mmCIF file of C-alpha atoms in Angstrom:
data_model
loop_
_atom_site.group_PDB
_atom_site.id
_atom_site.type_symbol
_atom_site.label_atom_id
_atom_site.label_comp_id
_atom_site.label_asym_id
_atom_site.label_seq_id
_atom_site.Cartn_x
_atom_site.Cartn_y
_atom_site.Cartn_z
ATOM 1 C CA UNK A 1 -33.340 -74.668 -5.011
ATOM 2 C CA UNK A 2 -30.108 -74.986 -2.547
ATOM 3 C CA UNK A 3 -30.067 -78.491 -0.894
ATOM 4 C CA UNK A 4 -28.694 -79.219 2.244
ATOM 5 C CA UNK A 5 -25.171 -81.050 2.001
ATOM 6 C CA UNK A 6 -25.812 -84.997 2.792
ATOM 7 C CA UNK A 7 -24.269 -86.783 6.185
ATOM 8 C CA UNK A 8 -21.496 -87.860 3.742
ATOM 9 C CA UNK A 9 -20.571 -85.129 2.797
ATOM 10 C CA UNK A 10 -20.496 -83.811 5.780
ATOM 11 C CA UNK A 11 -18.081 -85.969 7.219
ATOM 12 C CA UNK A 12 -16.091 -85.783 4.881
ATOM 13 C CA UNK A 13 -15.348 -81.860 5.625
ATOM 14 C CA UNK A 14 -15.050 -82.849 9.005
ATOM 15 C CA UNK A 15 -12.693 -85.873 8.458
ATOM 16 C CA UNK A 16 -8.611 -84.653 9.860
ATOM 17 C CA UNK A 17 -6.104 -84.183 7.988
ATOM 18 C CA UNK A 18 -3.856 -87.378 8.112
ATOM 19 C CA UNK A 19 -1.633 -87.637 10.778
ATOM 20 C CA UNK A 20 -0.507 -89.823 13.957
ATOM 21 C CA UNK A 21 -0.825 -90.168 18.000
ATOM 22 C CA UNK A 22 1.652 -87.798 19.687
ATOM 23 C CA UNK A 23 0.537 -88.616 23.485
ATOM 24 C CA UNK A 24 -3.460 -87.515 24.101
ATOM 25 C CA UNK A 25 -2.874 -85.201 20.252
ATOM 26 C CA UNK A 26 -3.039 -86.148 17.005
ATOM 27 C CA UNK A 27 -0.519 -84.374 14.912
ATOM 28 C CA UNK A 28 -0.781 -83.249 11.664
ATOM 29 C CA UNK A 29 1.646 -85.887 9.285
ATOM 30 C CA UNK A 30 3.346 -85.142 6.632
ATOM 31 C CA UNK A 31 2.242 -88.187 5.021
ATOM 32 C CA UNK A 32 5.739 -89.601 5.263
ATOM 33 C CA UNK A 33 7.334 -93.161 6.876
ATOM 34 C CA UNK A 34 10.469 -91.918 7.979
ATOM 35 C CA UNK A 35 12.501 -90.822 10.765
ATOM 36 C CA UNK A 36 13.049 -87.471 9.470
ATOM 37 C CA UNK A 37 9.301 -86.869 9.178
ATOM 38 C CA UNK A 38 8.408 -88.349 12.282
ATOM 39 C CA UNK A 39 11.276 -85.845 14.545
ATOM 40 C CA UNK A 40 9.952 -82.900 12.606
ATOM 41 C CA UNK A 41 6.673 -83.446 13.760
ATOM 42 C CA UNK A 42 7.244 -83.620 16.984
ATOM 43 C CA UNK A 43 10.295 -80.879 17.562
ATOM 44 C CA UNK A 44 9.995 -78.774 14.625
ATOM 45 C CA UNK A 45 7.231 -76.718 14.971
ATOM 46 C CA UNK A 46 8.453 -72.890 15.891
ATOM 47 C CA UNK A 47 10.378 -72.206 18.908
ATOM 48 C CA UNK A 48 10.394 -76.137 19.850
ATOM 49 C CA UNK A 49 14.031 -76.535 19.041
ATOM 50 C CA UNK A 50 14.777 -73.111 21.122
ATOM 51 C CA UNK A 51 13.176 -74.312 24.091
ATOM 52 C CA UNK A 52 15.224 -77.757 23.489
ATOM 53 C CA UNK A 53 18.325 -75.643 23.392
ATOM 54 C CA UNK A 54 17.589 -73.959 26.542
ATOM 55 C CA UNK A 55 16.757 -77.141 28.808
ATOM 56 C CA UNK A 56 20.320 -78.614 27.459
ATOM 57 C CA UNK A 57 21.431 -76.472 30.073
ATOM 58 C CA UNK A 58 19.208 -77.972 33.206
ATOM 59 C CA UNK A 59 15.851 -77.784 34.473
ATOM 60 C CA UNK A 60 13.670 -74.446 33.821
ATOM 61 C CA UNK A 61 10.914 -72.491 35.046
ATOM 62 C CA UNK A 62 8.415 -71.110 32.877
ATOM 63 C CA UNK A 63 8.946 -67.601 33.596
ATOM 64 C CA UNK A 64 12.959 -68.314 32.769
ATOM 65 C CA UNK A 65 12.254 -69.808 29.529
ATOM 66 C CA UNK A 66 9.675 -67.063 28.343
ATOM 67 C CA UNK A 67 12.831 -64.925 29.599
ATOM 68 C CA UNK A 68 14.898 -66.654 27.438
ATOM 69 C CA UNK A 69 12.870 -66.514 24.359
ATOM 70 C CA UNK A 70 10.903 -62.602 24.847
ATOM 71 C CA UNK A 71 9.520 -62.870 21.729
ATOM 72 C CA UNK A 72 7.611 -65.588 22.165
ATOM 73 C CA UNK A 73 4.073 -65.503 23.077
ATOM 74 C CA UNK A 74 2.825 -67.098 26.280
ATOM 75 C CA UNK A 75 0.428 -68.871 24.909
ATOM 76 C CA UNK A 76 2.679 -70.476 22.104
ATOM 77 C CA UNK A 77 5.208 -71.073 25.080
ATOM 78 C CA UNK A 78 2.447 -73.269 26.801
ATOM 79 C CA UNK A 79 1.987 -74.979 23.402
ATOM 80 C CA UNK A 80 4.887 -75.611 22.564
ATOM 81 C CA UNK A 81 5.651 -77.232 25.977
ATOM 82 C CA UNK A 82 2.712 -79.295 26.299
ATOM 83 C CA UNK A 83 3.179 -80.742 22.637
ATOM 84 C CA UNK A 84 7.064 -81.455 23.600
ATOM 85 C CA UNK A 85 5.746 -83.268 27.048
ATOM 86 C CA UNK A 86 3.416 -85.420 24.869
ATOM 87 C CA UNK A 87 5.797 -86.179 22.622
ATOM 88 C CA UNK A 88 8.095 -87.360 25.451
ATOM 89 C CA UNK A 89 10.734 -84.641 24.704
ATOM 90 C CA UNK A 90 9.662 -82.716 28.136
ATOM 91 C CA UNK A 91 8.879 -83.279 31.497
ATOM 92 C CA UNK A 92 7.675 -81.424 34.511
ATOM 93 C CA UNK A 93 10.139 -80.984 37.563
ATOM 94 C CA UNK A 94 7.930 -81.749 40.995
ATOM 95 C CA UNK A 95 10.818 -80.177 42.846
ATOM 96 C CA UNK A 96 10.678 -76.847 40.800
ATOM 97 C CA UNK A 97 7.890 -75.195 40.710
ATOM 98 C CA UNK A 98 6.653 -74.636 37.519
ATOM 99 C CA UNK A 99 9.952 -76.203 36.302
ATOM 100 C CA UNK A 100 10.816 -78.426 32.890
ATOM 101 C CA UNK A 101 13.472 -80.681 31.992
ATOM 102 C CA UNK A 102 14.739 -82.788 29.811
ATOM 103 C CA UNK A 103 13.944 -86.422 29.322
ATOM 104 C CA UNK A 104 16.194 -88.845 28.143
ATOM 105 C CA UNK A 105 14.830 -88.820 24.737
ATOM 106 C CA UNK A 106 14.895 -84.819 24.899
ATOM 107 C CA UNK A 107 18.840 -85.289 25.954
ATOM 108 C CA UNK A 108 19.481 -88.060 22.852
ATOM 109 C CA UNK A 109 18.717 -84.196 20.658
ATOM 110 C CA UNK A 110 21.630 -82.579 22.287
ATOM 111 C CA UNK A 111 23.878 -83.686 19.262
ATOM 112 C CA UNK A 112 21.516 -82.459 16.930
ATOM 113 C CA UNK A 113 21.010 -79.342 18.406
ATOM 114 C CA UNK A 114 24.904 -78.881 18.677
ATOM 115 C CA UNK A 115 24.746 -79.439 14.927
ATOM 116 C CA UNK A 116 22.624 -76.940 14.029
ATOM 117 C CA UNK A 117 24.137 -74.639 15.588
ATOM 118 C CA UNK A 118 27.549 -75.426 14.261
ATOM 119 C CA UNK A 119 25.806 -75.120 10.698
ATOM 120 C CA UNK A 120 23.831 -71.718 11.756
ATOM 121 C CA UNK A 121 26.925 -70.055 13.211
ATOM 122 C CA UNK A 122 28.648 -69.449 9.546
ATOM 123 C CA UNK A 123 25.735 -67.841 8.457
ATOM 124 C CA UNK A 124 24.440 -65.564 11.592
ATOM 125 C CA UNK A 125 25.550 -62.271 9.752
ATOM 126 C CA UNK A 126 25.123 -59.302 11.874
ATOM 127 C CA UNK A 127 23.452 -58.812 14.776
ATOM 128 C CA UNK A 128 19.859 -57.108 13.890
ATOM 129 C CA UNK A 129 18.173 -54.666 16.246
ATOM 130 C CA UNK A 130 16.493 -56.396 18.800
ATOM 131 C CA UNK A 131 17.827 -59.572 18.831
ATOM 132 C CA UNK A 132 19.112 -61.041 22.108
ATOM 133 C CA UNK A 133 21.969 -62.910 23.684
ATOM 134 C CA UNK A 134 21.044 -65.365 26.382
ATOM 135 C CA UNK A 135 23.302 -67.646 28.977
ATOM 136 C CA UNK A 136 22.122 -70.477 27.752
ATOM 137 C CA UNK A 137 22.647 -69.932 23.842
ATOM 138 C CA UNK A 138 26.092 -68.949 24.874
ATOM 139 C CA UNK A 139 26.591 -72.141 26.672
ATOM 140 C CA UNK A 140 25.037 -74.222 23.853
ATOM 141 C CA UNK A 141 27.720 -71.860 21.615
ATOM 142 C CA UNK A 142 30.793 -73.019 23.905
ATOM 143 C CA UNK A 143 29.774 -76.662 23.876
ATOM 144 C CA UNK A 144 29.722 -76.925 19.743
ATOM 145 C CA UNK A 145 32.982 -74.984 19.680
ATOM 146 C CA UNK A 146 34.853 -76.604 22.258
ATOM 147 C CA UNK A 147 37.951 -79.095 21.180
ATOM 148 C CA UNK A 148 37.960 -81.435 24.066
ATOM 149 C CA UNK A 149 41.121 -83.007 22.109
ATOM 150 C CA UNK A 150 42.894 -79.626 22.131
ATOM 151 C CA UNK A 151 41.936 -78.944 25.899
ATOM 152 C CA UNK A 152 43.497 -82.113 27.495
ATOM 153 C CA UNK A 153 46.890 -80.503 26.725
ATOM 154 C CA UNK A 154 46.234 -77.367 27.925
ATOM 155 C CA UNK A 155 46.204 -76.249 31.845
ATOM 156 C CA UNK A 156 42.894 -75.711 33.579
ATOM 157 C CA UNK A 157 41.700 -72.865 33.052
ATOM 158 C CA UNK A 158 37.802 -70.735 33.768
ATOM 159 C CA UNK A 159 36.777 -68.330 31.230
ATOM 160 C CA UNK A 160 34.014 -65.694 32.668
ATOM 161 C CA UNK A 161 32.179 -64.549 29.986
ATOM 162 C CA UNK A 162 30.158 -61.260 29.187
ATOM 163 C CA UNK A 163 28.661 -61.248 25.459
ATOM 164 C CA UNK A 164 25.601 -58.982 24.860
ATOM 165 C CA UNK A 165 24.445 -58.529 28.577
ATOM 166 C CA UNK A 166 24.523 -62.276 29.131
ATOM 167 C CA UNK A 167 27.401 -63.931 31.456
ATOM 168 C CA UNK A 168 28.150 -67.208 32.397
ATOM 169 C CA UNK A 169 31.519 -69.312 33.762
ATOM 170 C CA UNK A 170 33.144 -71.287 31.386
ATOM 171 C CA UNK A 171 35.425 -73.879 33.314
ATOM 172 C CA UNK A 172 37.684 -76.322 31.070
ATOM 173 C CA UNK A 173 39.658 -79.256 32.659
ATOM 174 C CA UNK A 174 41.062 -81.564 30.593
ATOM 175 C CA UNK A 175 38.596 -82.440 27.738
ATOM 176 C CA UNK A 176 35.953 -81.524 30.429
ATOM 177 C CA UNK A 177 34.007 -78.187 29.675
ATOM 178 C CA UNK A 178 31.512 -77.113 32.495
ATOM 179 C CA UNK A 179 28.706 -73.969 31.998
ATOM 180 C CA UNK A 180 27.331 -71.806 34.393
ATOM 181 C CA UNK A 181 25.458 -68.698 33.939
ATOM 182 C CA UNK A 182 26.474 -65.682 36.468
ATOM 183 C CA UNK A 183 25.460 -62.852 37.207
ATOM 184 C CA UNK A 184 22.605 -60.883 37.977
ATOM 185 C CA UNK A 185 19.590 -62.579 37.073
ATOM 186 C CA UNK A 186 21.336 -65.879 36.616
ATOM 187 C CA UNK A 187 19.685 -69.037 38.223
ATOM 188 C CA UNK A 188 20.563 -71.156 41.076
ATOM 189 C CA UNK A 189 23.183 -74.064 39.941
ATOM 190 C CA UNK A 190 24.187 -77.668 41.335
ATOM 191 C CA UNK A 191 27.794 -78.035 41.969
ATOM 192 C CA UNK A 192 30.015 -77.832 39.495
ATOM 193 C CA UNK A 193 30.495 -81.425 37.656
ATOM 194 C CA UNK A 194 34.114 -80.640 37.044
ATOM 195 C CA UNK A 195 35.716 -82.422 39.855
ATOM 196 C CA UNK A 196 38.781 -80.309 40.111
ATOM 197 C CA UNK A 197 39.776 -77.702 42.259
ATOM 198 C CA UNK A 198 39.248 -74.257 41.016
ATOM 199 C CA UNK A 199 41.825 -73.617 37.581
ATOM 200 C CA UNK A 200 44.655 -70.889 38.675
ATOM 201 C CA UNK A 201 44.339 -69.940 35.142
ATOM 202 C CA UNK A 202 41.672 -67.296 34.859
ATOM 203 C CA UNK A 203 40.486 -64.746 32.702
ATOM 204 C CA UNK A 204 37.103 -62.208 32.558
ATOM 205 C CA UNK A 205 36.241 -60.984 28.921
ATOM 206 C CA UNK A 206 33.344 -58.658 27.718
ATOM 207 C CA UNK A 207 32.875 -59.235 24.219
ATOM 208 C CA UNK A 208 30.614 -57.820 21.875
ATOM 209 C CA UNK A 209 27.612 -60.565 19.935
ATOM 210 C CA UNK A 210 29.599 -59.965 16.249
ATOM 211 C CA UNK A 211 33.177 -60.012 17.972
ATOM 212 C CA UNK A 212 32.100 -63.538 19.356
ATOM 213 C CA UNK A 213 31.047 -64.704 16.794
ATOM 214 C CA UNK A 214 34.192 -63.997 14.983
ATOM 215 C CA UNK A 215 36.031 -65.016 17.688
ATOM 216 C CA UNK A 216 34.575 -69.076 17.506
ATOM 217 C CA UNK A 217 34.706 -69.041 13.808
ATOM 218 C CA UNK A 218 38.552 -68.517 14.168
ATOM 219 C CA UNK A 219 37.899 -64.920 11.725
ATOM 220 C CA UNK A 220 39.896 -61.738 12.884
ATOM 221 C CA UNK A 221 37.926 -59.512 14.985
ATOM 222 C CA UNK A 222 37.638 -55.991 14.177
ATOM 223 C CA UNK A 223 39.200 -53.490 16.561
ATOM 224 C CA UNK A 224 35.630 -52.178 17.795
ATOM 225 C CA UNK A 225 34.744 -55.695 18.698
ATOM 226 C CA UNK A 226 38.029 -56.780 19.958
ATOM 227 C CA UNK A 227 37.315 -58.741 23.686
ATOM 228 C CA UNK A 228 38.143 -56.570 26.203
ATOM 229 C CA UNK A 229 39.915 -58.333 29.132
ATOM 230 C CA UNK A 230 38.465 -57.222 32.819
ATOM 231 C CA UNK A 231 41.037 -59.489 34.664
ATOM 232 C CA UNK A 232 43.455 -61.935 34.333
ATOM 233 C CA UNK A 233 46.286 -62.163 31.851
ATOM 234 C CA UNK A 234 45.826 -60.870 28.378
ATOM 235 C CA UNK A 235 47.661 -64.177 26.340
ATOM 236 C CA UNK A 236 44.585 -66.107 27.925
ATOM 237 C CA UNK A 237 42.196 -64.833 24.574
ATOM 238 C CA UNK A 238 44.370 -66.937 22.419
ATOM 239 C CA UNK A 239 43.930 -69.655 24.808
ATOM 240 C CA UNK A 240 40.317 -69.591 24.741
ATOM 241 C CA UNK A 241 40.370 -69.476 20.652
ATOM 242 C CA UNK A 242 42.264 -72.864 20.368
ATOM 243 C CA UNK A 243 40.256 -74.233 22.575
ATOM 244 C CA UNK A 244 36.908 -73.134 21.418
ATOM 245 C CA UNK A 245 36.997 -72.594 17.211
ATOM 246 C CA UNK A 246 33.534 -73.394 15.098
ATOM 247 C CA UNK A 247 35.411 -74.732 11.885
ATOM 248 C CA UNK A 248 33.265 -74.092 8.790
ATOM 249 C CA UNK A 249 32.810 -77.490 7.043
ATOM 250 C CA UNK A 250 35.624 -78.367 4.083
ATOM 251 C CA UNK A 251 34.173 -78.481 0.364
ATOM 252 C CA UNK A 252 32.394 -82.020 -0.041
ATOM 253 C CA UNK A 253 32.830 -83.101 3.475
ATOM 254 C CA UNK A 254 30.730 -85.545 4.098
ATOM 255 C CA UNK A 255 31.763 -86.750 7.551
ATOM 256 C CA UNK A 256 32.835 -90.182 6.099
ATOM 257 C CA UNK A 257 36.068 -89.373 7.592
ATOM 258 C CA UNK A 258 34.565 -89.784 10.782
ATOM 259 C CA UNK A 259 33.240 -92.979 10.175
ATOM 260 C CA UNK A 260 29.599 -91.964 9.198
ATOM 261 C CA UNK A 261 28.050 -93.501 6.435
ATOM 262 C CA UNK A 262 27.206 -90.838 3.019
ATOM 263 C CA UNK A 263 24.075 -90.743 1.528
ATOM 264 C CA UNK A 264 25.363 -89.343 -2.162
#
């Protein structure tokens, strides 16, 4: 004869898996006391880091991030936004309408997300069907390319970019690099925070995804992916790979020529 399970037991099936307070939710822990644990919790669930990446560039809407990211689902966008607001990684804009930025803990990833995608870029591979370009990966692209050291010696000059339907302005000044996406479709921007006047030096160049990403990683670009320049003087495109070059990392380089401490 089949007894019922006692109150004990019961609770225990009900008892949570261990974890910790992120805001009003209790995430699930990986049962680890450290700092690595404790960021993956909160940003590394999927598309958290994505949606990072695309604030780096200024406040969102909704609607612009889901068009950012189309395959994400809207209720996993709504998740995943919620969970990064509780976690003090997001915030609501009250003077955008359904608009998200940033906080100043979600800013202190910048460098992290730069990293990644310094590390991704050397293995991206081809571009497989479906897969999209936007503004803001581009931008995020530039910024862990660019060689502020290399660009002080160099005139100002704005690079307008087209790769894979996306566009944006790329103006450099000095070791300054400012990102705006143009265009159809493109948002509405502040002022530029390059306080120069516009560069002299200018050059438009449509690019295809695999012949940009040949183009940072300082690799020769096949003649079918070749940037085509729309305007402005040709020589520019060697300009623009000095200045922006994703250098794969050197055999057991462990950044302790940089000053940071190794862990081997």
């Amino acid at each position: 004869m089949r007894t019922s399970p006692s109150r004990a037991q019961a609770r225990r099936r009900r008892r949570p898996e261990p974890g910790h307070r992120v805001g009003t939710r209790v995430a699930r822990g990986f049962g680890q006391y450290s700092g690595v644990a404790r960021a993956v919790e909160r940003v590394g669930e999927r598309w958290a880091l994505l949606i990072v990446r695309d604030l780096l560039a200024g406040a969102r809407r909704y609607s612009d991030l889901k068009a950012s990211l189309p395959r994400i689902p809207t209720n996993i966008l709504s998740d995943r936004l919620k969970e990064l607001q509780e976690a003090g990684v997001v915030r609501r804009v009250p003077t955008v309408r359904g608009g998200y930025e940033l906080t100043d803990a979600g800013r202190a990833l910048e460098p992290v997300v730069l990293a990644l995608e310094r590390w991704g870029w050397h293995v991206l591979g081809e571009p497989a069907e479906g897969e999209v370009v936007s503004a803001d990966a581009l931008a995020v692209s530039l910024h862990a390319a660019f060689r502020p050291e290399v660009a002080s010696a160099l005139p100002p000059t704005e690079y307008v970019l087209h790769v894979g339907g996306a566009s944006l302005s790329a103006v450099v000044a000095g070791a300054v690099l400012d990102v705006v996406p143009i265009g159809p479709g493109a948002l509405p921007q502040p002022r530029r925070r390059t306080a120069v006047a516009a560069p002299e030096d200018v050059v438009e160049l449509a690019v295809a995804p695999a012949g940009f990403r040949d183009l940072l990683a300082g690799a020769s670009v096949g003649p079918e992916d070749s940037p085509t320049v729309l305007a402005g003087p040709p020589a520019l495109v060697a300009r623009f790979g000095v200045t922006f070059c994703i250098e794969p990392a050197a055999p057991g380089d462990s950044g302790e020529a940089a000053g940071e401490a190794s862990v081997a």
